[in-house]
Short mmCIF file of C-alpha atoms in Angstrom, two decimals:
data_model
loop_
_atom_site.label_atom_id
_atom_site.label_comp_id
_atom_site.label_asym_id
_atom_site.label_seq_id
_atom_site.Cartn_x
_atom_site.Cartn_y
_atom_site.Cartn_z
CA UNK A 166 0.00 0.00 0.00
CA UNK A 167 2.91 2.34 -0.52
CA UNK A 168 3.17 4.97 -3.92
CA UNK A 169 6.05 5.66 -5.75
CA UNK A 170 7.39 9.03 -4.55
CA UNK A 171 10.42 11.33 -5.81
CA UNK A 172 14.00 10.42 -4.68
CA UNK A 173 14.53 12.08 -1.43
CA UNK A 174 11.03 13.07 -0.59
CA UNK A 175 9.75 11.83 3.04
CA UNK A 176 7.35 12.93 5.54
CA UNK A 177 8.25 15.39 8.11
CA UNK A 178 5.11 15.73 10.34
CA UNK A 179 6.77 13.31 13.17
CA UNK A 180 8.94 16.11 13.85
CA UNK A 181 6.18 17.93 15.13
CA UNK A 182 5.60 15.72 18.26
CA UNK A 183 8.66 16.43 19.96
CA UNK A 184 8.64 18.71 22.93
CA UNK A 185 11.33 21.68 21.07
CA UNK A 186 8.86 21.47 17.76
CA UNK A 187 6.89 24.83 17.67
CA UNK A 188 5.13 23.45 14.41
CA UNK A 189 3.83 25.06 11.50
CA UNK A 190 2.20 28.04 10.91
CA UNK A 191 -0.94 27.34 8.86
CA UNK A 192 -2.39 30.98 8.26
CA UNK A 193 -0.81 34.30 9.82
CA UNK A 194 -3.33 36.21 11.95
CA UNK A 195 -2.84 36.44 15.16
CA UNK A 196 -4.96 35.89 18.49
CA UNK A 197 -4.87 38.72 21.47
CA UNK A 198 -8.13 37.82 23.51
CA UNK A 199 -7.82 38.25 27.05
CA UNK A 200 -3.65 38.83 26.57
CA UNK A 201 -4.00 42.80 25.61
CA UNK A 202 -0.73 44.24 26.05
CA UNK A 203 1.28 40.96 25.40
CA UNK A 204 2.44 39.08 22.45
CA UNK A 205 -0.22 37.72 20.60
CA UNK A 206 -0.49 33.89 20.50
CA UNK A 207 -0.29 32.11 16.88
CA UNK A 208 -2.12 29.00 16.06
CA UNK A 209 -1.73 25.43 16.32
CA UNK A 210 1.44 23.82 18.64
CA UNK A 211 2.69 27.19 19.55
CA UNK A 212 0.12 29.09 20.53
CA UNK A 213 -0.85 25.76 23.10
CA UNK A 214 2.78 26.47 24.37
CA UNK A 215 1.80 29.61 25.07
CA UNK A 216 -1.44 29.59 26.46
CA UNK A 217 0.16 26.82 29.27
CA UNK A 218 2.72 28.87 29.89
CA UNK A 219 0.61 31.93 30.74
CA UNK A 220 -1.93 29.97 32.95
CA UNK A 221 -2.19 30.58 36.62
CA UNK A 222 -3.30 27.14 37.46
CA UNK A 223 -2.28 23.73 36.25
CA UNK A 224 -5.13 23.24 34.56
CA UNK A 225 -3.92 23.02 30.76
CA UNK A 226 -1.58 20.17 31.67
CA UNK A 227 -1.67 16.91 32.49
CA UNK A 228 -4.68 16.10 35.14
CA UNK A 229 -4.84 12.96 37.27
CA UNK A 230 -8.07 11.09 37.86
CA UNK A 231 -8.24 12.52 41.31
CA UNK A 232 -8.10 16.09 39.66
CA UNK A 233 -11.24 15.42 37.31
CA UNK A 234 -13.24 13.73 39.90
CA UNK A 235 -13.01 17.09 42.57
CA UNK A 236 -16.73 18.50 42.24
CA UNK A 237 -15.36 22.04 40.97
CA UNK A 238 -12.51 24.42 39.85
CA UNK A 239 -11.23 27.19 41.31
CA UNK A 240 -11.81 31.09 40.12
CA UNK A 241 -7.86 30.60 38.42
CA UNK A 242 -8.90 27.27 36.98
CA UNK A 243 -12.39 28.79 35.41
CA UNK A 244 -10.13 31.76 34.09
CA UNK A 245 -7.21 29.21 32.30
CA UNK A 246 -10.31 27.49 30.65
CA UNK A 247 -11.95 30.43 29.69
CA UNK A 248 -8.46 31.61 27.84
CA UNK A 249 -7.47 28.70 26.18
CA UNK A 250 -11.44 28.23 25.17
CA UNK A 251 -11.21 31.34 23.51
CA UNK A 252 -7.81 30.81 21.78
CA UNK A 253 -9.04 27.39 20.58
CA UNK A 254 -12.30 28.70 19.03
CA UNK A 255 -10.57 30.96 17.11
CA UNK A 256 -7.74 28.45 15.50
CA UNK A 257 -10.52 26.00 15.45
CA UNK A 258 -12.73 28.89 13.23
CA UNK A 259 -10.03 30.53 11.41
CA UNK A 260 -9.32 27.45 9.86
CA UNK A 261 -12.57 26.14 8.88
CA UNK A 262 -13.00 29.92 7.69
CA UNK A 263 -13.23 29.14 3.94
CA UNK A 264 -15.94 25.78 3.94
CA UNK A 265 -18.88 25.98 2.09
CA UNK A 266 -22.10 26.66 3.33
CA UNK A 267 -26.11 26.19 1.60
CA UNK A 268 -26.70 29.58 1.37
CA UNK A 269 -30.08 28.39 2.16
CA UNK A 270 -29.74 28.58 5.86
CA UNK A 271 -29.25 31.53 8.63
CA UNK A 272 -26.26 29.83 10.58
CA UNK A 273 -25.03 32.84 12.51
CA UNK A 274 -28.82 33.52 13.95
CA UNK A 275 -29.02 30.18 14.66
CA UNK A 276 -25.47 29.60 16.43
CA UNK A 277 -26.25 32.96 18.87
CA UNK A 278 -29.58 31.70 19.90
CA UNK A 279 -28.45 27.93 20.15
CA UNK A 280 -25.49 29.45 22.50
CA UNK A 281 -27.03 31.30 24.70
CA UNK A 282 -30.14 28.89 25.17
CA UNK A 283 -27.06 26.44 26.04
CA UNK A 284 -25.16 28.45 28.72
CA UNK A 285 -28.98 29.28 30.95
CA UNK A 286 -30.29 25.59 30.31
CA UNK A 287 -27.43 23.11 29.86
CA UNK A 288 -26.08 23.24 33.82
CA UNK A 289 -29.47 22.08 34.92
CA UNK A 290 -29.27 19.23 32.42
CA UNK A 291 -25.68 18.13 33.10
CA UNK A 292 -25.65 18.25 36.75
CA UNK A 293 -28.75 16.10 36.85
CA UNK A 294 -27.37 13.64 34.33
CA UNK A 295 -24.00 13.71 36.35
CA UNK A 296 -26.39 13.09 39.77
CA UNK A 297 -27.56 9.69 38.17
CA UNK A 298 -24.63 8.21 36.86
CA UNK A 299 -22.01 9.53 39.54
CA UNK A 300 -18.76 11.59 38.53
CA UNK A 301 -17.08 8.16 37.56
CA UNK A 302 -20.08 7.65 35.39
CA UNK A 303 -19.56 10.43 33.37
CA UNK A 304 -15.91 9.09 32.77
CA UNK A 305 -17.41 6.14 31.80
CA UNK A 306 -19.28 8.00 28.87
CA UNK A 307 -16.46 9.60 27.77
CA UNK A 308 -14.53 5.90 27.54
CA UNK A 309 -17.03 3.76 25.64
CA UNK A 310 -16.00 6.16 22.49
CA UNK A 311 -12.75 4.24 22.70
CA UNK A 312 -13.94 0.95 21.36
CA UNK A 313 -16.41 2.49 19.16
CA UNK A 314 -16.91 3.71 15.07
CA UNK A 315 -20.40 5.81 13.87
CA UNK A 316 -20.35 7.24 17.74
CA UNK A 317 -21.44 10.89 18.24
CA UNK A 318 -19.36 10.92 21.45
CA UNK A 319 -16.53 12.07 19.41
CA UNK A 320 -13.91 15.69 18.99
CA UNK A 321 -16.52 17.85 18.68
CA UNK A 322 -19.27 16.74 20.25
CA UNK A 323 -17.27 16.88 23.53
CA UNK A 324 -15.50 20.34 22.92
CA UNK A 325 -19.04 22.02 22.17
CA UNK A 326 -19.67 21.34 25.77
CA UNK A 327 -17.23 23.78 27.20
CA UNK A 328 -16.17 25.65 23.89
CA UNK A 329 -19.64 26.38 22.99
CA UNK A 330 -21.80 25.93 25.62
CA UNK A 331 -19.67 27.50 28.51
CA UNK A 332 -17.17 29.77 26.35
CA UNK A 333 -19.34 31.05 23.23
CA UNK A 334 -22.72 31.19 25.33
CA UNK A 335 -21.24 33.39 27.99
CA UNK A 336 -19.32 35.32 25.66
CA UNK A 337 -22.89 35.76 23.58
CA UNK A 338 -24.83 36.79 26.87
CA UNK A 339 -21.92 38.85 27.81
CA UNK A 340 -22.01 41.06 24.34
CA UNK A 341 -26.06 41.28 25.06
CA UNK A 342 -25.30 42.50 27.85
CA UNK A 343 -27.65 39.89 29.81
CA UNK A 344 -25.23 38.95 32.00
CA UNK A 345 -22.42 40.60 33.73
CA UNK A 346 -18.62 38.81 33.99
CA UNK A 347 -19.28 37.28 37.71
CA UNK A 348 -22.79 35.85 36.76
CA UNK A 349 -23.53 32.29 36.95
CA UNK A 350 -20.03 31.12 38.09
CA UNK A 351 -21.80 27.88 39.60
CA UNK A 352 -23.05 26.64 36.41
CA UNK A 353 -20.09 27.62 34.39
CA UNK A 354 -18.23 24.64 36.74
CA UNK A 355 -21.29 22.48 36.14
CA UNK A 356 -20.56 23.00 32.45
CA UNK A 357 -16.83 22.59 32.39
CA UNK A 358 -16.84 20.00 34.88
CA UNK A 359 -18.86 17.68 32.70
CA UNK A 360 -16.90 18.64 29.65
CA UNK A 361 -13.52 17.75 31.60
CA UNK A 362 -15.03 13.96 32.25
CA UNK A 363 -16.24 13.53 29.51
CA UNK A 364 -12.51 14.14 27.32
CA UNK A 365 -10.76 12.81 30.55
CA UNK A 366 -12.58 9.40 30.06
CA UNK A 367 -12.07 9.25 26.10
CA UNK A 368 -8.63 10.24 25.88
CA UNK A 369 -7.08 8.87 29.17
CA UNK A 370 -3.82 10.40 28.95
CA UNK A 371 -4.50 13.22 31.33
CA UNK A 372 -5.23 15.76 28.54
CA UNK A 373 -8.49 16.89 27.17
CA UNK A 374 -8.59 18.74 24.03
CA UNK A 375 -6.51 17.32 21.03
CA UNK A 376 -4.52 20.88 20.67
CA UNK A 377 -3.31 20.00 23.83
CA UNK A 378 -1.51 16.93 22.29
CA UNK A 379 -0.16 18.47 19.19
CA UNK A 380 -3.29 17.86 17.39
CA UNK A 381 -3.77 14.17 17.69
CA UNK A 382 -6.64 12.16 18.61
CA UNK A 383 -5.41 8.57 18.88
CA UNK A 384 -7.86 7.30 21.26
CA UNK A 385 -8.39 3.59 19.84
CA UNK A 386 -6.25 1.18 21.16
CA UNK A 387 -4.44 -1.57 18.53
CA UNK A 388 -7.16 -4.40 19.09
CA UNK A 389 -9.82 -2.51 18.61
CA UNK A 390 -8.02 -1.02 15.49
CA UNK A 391 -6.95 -4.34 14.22
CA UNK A 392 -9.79 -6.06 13.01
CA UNK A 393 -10.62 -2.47 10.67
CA UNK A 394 -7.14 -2.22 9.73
CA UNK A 395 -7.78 -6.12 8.09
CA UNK A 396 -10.89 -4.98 5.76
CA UNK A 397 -8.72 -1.87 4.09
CA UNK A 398 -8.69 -2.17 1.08
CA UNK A 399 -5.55 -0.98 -1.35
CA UNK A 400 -6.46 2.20 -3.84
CA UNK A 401 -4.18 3.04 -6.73
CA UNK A 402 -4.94 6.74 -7.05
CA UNK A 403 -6.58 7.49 -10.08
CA UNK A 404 -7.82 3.77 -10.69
CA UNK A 405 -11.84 3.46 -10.70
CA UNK A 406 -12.01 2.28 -7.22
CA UNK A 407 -10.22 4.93 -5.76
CA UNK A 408 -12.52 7.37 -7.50
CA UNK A 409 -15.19 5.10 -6.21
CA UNK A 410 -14.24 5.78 -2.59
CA UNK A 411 -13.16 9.55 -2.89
CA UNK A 412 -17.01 10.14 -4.50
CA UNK A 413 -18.18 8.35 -1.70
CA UNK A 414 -16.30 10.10 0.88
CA UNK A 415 -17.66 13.44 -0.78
CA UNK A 416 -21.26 12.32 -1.10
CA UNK A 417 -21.93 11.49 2.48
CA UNK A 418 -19.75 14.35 3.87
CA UNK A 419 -22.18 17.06 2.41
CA UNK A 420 -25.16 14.75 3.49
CA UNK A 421 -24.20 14.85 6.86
CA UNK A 422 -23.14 18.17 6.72
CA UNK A 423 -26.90 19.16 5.43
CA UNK A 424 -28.19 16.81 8.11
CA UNK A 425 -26.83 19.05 10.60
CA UNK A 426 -28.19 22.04 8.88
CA UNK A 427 -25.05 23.47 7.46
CA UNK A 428 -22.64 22.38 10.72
CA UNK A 429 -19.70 20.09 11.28
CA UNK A 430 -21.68 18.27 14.17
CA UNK A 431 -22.20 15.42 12.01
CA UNK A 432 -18.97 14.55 10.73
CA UNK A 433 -15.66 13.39 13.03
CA UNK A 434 -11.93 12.49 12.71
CA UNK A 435 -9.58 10.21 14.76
CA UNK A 436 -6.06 9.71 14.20
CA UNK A 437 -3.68 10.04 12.96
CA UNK A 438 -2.97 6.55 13.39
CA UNK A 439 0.61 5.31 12.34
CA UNK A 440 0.44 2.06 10.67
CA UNK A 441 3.61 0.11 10.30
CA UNK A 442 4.75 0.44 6.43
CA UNK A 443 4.83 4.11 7.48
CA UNK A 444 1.21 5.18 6.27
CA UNK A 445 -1.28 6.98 8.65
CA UNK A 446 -5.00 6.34 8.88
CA UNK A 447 -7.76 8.50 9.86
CA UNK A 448 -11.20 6.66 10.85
CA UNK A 449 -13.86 9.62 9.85
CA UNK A 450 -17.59 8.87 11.06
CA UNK A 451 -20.28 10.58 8.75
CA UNK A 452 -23.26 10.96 10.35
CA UNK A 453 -25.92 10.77 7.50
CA UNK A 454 -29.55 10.28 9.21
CA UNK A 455 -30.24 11.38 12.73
CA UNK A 456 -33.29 9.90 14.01
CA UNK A 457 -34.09 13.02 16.54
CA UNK A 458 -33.93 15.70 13.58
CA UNK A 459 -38.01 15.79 12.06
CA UNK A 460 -36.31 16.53 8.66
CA UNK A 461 -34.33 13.53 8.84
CA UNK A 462 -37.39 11.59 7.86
CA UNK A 463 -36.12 11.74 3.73
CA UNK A 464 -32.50 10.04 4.97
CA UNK A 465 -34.71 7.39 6.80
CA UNK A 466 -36.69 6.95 3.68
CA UNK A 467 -33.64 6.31 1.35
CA UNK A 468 -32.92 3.39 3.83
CA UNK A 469 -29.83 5.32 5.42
CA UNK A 470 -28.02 3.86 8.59
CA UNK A 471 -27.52 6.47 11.34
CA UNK A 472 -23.98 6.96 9.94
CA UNK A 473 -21.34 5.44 7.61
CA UNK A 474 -17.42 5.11 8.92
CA UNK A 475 -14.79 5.68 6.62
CA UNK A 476 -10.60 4.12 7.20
CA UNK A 477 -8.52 6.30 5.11
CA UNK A 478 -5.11 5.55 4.69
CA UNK A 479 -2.71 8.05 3.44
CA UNK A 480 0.88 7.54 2.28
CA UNK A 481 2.83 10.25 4.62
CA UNK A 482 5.91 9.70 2.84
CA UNK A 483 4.58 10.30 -0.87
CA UNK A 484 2.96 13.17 0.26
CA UNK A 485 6.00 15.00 2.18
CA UNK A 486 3.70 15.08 4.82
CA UNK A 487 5.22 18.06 6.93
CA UNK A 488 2.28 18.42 9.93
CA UNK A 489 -1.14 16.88 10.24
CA UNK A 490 -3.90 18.12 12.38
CA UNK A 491 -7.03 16.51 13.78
CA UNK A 492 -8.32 19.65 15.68
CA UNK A 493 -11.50 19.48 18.33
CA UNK A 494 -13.73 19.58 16.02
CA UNK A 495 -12.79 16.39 14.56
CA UNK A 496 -11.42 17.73 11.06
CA UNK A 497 -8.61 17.05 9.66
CA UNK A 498 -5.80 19.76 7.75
CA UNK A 499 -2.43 18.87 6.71
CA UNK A 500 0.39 20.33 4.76
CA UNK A 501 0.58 20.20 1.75
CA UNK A 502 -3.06 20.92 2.27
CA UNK A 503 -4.18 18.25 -0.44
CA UNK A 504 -4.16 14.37 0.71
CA UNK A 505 -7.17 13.02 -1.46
CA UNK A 506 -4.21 12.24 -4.40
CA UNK A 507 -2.11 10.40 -1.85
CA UNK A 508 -5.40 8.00 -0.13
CA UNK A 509 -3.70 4.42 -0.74
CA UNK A 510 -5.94 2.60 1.71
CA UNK A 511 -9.66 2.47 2.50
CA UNK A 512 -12.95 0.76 3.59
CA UNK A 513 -16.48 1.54 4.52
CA UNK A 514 -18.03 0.58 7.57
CA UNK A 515 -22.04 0.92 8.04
CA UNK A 516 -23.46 1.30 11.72
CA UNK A 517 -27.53 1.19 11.54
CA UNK A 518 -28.47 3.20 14.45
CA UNK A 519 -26.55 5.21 17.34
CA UNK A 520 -26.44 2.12 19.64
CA UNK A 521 -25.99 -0.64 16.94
CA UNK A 522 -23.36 -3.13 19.22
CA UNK A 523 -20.30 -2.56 17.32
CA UNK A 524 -20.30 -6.58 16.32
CA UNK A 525 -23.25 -6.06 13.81
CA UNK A 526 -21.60 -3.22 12.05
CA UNK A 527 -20.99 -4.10 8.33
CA UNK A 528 -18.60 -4.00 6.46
CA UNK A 529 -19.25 -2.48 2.32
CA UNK A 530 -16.87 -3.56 -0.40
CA UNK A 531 -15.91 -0.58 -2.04
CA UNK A 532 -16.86 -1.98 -5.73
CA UNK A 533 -20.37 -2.47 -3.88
CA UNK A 534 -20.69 1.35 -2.96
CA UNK A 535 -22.90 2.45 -5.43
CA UNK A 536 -25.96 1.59 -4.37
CA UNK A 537 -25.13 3.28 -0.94
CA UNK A 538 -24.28 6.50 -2.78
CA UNK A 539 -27.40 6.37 -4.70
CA UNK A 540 -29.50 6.91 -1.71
CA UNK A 541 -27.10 9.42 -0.57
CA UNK A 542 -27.84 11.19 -3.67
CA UNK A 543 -31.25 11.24 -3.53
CA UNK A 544 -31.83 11.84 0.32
CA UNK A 545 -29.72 15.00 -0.13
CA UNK A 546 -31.66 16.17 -3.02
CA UNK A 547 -34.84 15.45 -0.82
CA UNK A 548 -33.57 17.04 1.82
CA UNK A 549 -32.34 20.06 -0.03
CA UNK A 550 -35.99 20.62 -1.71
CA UNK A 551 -37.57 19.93 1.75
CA UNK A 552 -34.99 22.96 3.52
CA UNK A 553 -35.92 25.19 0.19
CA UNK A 554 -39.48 25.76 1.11
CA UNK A 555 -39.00 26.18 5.32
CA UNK A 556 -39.25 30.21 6.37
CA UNK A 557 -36.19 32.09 7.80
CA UNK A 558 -38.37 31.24 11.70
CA UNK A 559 -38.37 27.31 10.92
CA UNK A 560 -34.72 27.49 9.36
CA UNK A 561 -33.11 29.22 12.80
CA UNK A 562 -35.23 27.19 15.35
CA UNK A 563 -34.15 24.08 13.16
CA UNK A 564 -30.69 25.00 13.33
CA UNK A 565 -30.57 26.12 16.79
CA UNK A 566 -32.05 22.25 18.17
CA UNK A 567 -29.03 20.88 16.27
CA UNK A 568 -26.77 23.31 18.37
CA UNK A 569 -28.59 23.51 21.61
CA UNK A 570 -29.88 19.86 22.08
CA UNK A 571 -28.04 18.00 19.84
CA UNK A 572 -24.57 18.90 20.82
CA UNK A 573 -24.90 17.00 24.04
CA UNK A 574 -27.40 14.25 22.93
CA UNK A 575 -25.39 11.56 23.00
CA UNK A 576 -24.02 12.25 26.08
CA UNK A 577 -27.20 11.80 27.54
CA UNK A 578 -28.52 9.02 25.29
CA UNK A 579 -24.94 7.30 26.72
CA UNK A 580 -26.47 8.31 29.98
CA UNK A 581 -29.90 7.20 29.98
CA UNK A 582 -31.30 10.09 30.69
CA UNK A 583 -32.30 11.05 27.33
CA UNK A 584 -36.07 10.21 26.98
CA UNK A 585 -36.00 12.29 30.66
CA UNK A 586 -35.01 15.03 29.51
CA UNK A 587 -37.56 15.17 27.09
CA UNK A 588 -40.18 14.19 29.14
CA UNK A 589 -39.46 16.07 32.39
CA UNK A 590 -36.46 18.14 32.09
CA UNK A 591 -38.02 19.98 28.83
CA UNK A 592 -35.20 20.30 26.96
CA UNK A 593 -37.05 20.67 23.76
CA UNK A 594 -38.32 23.34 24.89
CA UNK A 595 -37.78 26.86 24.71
CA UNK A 596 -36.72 29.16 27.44
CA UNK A 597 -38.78 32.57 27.52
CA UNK A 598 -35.20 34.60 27.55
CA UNK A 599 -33.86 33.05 24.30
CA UNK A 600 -37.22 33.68 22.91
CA UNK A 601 -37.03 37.18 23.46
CA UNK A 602 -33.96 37.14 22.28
CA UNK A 603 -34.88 35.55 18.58
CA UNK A 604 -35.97 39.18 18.07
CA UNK A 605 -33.07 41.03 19.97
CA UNK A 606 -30.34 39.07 17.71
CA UNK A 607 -31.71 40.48 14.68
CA UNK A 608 -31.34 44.25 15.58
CA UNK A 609 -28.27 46.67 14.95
CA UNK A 610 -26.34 43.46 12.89
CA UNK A 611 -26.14 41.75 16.56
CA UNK A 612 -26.03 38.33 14.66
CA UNK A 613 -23.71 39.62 12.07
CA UNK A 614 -21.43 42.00 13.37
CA UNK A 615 -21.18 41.52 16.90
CA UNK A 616 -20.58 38.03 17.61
CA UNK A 617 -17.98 37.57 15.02
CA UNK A 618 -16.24 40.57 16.66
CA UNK A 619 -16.61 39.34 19.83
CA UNK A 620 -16.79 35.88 19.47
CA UNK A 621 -14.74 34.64 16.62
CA UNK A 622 -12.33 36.78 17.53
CA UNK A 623 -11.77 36.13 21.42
CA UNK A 624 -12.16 39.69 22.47
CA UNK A 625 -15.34 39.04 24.50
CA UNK A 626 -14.50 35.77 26.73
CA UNK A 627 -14.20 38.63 30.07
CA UNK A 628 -12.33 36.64 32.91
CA UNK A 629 -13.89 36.13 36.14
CA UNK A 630 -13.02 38.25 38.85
CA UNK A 631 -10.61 37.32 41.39
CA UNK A 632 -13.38 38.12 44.20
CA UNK A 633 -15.92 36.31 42.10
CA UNK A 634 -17.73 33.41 44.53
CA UNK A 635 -17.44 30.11 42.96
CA UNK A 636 -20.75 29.51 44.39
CA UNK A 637 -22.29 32.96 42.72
CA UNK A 638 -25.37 32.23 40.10
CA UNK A 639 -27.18 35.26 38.98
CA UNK A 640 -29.99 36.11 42.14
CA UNK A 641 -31.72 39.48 40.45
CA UNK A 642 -32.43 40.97 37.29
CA UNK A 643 -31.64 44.79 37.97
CA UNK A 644 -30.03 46.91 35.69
#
């Protein structure tokens, strides 16, 4: 499974894992957020340097079991979180700056509802999902991604807990000016607390985020990669079967990226996986019907399992790989920036629905994928017509339940508490503030112009203060 490369040519990127390596710079702005007045921090390996070097607490390195178990962080701890949050957003969004969208759908009214909605409700949710299954349970969640393909418990599933729901809500209710910097400092460890598990558990090496760990996300141990590894098929590039599997790949990306009404929530990388000719694979999960989404009724139609796995095995060397990244939200860059040329390796893996056991998921032969990408086809198509004709109202509410309930779904289907939550908890429901708010996000190019400025950009994550009370919620609406 190796190409032919040019005399002298070889891959790089395992440079960038030891401790000296600053890494690559993969686009040139620069990130001040909270740091006004000192250097500003770059992206990817360095800028993690950084950001641990500047923190207070020791909360950005290496945590023990004991750590993650302790029922809440300290004001310094909240603050280093909030920071590196902020910085990670912003390489995470820089980067995925330039990705296509529908056109179709209002994503930035959506995303600013969906936040907010997140940082009043989500505590309540967590907490009492946390009460039922213990601290250790919660772990536990976090851990059964290991030994699992087609799993939502994935990158960025788990990152949208604290990055989104905790960092980008606040920062939201903040810029409304809804809440002030020392409000609801309770919650925001209810939030963060559950987030830390939940990474703790999957990646079990004492970090949580995967920028943390230069960028990788190698949380599948070699038996459990083995028997996937054995169906892989070999792909000469440019051969009909490699086309075959690249045309699949793109189908069912923009299926589940439509699915998820125009968001990365239902697609996820692991890896990079080093196999031992030299090659890497990346498993990538495409999440191409989800049951809970109403619209989703056209991809259960077509016959379409709850999500389709992809092995893709690249030849480093061939491609001169110099750095690869599998950031926390589960996508994958590299440089050179192109690897579809260089995929040597591949096979498709089919998992019916969100708890399928992982013994009954199928493998497809890759000759055999065109009947799969037929119903792709035609459930996006469906799906596109059926999006065409909802109103700007149906299009944000739509978008905002992928955001505000979906993002920690399958925590809580992992959980059991689910079908609770639905039933008692109201989750579906929506909370008189944010509904006001559907109204107040549309005025003065709120939705538009504010939250990327203070958002995207990390100028609005405002630190606690030191005399904030870890116990503090928000007790009166004044003025």
């Amino acid at each position: 499974m190796t190409m032919q490369f040019e005399a002298g040519q070889k891959a790089t990127y395992k440079d960038r894992y030891r401790d000296e390596d600053d890494g690559l710079r993969f686009q040139d702005l620069e990130f001040v957020g909270n740091f006004v007045g000192q250097e500003p921090l770059k992206d990817g390996i360095l800028g993690d340097k950084v950001q641990k070097q500047r923190a207070k607490s020791k909360v950005l390195e290496r945590v023990s079991r004991e750590e993650v178990l302790k029922d809440q962080f300290t004001i310094d701890e909240l603050n280093d979180l909030n920071n590196y949050l902020a910085w990670n957003i912003w390489d995470v969004l820089v980067m995925r700056a330039t990705e296509g969208v529908s056109g179709m759908i209002p994503r930035q009214e959506y995303e600013i509802l969906a936040f907010m909605h997140e940082f009043y409700r989500w505590p309540e949710f967590l907490r009492k999902t946390t009460d039922q299954v213990g601290a250790e349970g919660v772990l536990e969640i976090g851990a059964s991604a290991r030994r699992e393909i087609g799993t939502k418990i994935n990158a960025v599933h788990d990152w949208s807990i604290g990055a989104v729901g905790f960092g980008m809500g606040r920062c939201g209710l903040l810029a409304l000016e809804a809440i002030k910097p020392d409000d609801y400092v309770a919650e925001s460890n209810d939030i963060l607390k559950f987030m830390q598990r939940v990474l703790w558990g999957k990646k079990q090496d004492g970090y949580l985020l995967n920028s943390q760990d230069r960028y990788r996300c190698t949380i599948h141990d070699d038996d459990f990669l083995q028997p996937i590894i054995s169906q892989v098929e070999q792909l000469e590039p440019g051969s009909p079967l490699h086309d075959s599997f690249t045309r699949f790949n793109a189908a069912a990306e923009l299926l589940s990226f439509l699915d998820h009404f125009d968001c990365r929530l239902g697609l996820g990388d692991t890896g990079p996986y080093e196999l031992p000719d030299g090659n890497i694979l990346i498993l990538r999960d495409l999440f191409v019907n989800e049951a809970e989404y109403h619209w989703s009724d056209v991809c259960e139609d077509e016959g379409l399992p709850h999500a389709y796995t992809l092995a893709i095995v690249l030849d480093a060397n061939a491609m001169g790989l110099q750095e690869i990244r599998v950031n926390d939200i589960g996508t994958t860059f590299t440089r050179p920036k192109n690897y579809i040329p260089y995929i040597v390796g591949g096979a498709v893996f089919s998992r019916e629905k969100w708890d399928t056991p992982m013994g009954e998921v199928r493998n497809i032969p890759i000759a055999e994928l065109g009947a799969d990408l037929e119903k792709i086809q035609r459930a996006t198509l469906k799906l596109y017509r059926k999006v065409s004709t909802m109103s700007k109202r149906e299009l944000i509410w739509a978008g905002h339940d992928v955001y505000y309930y979906g993002m920690i779904l399958p925590h809580l289907r992992k959980a059991g508490t689910w079908d609770q939550a639905v039933a008692d908890w109201q989750i579906k429901e929506v909370d008189q503030r944010v509904a006001n708010y559907y109204y107040d996000i549309q005025k003065r190019g709120f939705a538009q112009e504010t939250v990327p400025l203070k958002i995207f950009s990390g100028a609005g994550y405002l630190p606690f203060g030191q005399n904030a009370d870890i116990r503090s919620s928000k007790y009166a609406q004044l003025f």
